[in-house]
Coordinates of N, CA and C in Angstrom, one line a residue:
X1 N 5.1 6.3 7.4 CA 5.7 5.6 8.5 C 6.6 4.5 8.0
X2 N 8.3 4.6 8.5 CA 8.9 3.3 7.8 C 7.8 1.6 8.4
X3 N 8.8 0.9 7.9 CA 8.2 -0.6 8.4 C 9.3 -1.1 8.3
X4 N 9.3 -1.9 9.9 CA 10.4 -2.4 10.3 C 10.1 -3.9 10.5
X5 N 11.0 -4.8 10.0 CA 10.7 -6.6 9.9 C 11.9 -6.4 11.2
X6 N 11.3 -7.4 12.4 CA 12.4 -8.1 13.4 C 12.1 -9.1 13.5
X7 N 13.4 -9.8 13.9 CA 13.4 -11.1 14.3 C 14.5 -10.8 15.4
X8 N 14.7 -11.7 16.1 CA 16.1 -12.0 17.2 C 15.3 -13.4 17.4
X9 N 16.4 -13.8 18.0 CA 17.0 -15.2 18.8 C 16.9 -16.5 17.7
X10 N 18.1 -16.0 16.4 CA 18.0 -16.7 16.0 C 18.7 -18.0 16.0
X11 N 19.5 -17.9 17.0 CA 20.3 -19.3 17.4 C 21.1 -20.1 16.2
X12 N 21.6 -19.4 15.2 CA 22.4 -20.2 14.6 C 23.5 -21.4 14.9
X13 N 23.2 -23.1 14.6 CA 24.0 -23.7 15.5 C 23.1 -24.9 15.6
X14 N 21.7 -23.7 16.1 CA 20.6 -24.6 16.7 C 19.2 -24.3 16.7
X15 N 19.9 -23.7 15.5 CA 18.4 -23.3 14.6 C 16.8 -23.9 13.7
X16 N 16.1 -23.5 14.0 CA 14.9 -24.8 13.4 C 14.8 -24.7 11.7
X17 N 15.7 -25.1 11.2 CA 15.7 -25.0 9.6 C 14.4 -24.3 8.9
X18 N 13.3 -24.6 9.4 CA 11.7 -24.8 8.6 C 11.8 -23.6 8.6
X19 N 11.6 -23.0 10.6 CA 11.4 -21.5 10.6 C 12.4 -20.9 10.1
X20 N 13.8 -21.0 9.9 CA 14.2 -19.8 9.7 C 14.1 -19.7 7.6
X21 N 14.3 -20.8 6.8 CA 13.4 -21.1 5.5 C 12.4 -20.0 5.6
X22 N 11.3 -19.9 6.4 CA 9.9 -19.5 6.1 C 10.1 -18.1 6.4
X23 N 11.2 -17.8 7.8 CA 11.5 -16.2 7.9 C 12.3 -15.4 6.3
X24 N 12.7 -16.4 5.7 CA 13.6 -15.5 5.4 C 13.1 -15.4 3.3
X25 N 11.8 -16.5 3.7 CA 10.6 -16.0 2.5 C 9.7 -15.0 2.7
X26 N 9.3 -14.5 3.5 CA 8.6 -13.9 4.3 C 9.7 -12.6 4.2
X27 N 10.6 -12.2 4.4 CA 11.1 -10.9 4.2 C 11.2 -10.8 3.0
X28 N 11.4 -11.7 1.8 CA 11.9 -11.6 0.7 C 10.5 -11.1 0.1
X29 N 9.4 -11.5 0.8 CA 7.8 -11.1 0.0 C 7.3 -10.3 0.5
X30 N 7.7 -9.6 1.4 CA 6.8 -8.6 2.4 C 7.1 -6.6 2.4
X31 N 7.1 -6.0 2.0 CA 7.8 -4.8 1.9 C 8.5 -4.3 3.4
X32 N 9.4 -3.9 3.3 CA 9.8 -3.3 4.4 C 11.3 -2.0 4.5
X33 N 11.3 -1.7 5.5 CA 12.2 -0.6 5.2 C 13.5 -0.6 6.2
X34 N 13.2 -1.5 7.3 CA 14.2 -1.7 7.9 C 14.5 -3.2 8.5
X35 N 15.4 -4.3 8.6 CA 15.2 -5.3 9.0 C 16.1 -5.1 10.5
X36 N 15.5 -5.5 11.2 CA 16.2 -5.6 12.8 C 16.1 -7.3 13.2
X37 N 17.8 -7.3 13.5 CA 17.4 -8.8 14.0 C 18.8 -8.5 15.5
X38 N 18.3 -8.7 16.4 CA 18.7 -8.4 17.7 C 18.6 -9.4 18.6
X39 N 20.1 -9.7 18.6 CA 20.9 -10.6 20.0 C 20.5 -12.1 19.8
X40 N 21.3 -12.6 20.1 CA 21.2 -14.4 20.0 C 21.3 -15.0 18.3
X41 N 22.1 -14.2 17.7 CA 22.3 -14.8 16.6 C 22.6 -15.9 16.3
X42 N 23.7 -16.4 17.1 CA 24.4 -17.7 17.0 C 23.8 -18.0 18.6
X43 N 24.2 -19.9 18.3 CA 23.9 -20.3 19.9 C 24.9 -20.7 20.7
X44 N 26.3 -20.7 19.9 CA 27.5 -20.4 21.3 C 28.5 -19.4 20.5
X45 N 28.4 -19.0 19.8 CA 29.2 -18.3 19.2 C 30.3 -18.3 18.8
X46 N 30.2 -19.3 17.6 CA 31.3 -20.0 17.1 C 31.3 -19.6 15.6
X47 N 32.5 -19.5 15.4 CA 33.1 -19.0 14.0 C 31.7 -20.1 13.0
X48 N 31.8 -21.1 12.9 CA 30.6 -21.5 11.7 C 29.4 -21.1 12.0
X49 N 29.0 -20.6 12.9 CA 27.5 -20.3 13.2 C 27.8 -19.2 12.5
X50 N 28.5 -18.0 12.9 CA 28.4 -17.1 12.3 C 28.4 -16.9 10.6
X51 N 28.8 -17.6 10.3 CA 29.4 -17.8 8.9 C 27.8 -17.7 8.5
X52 N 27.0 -19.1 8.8 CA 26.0 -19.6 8.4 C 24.7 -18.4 8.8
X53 N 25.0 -17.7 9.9 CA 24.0 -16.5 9.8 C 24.1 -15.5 8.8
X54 N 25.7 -15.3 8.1 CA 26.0 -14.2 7.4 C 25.7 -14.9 6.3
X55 N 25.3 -16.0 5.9 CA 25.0 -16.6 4.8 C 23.2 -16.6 4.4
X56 N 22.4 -16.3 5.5 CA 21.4 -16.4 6.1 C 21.0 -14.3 5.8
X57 N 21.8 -14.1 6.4 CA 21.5 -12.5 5.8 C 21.9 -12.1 4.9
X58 N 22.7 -12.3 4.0 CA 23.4 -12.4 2.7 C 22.0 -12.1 1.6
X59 N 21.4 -13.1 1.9 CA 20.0 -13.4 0.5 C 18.9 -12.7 1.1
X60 N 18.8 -11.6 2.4 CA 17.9 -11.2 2.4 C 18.0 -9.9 2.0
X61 N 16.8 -8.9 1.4 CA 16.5 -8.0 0.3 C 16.7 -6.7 1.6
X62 N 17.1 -5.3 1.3 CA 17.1 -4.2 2.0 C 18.1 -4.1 3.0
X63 N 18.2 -3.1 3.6 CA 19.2 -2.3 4.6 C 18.8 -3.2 5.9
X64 N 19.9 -3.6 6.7 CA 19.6 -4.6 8.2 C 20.6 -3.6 9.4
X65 N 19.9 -3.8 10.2 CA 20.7 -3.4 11.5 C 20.5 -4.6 12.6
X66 N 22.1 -5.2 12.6 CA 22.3 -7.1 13.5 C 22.5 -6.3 15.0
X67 N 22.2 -6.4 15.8 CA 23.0 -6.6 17.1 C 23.2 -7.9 17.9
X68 N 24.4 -8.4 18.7 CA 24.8 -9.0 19.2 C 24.3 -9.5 20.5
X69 N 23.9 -10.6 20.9 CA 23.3 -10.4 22.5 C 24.2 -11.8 22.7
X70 N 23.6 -12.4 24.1 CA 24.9 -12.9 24.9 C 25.2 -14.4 24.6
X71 N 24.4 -14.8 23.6 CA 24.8 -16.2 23.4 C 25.7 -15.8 22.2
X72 N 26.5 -14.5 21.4 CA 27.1 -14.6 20.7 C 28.7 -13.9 20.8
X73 N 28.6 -13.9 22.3 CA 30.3 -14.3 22.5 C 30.2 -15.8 23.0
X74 N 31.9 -16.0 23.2 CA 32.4 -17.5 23.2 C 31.9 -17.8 24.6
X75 N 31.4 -19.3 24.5 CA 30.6 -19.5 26.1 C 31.5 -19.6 27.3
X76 N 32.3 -20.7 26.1 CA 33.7 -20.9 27.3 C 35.4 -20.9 26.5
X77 N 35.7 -19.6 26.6 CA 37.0 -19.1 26.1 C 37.2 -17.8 26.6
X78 N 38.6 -17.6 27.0 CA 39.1 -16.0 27.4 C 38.7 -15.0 26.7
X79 N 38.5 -15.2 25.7 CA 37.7 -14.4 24.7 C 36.6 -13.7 25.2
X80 N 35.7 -14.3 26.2 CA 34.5 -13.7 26.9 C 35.2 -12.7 27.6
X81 N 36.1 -12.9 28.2 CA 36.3 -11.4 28.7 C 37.2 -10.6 28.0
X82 N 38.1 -10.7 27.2 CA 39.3 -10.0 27.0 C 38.6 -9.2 25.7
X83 N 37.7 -9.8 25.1 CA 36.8 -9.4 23.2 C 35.7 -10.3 23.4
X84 N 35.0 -9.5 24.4 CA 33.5 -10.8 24.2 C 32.8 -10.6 22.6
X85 N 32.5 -9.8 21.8 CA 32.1 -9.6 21.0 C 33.2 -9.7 19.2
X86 N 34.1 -10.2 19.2 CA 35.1 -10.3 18.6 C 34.3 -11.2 17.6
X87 N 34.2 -12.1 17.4 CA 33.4 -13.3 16.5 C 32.3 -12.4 15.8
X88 N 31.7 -11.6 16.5 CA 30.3 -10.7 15.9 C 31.2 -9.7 14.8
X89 N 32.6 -9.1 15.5 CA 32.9 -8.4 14.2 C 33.2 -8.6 13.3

């Protein structure tokens, strides 16, 4: 049976340094086969949050599947409607 590591809501931006440190020892020592980390990546969805999450999954070990949820389109830009998801690509 695979083994799947999740996290979501990790709020990059406004993130608790310790926890996400200790998340991302914790995948690095744990076996797994799939990592899921789902929606709320960033906390307004801003080009440096993003950066700093991709920097954040960068050093972690195995195959990941991210999805986007709603605090990672722009909170307040035309962007929310016209490419809410634009920043995530």
């Amino acid at each position: 049976m695979p083994r799947i590591l999740h996290r979501t809501d990790m709020h990059f931006g406004a993130e608790k340094t310790l926890a996400t440190a200790a998340a991302a020892d914790f995948a690095r020592h744990q076996p797994f086969d799939l990592l899921v980390i789902s929606g709320d990546i960033t906390q307004d969805g801003k080009p440096l949050e993003f950066e700093a999450a991709a920097r954040w999954f960068n050093v972690l070990p195995g195959p990941k599947m991210i999805t986007p949820g709603n605090h990672d389109m722009p909170q307040i830009h035309p962007e929310r409607l016209y490419h809410p998801f634009g920043r995530y690509e």
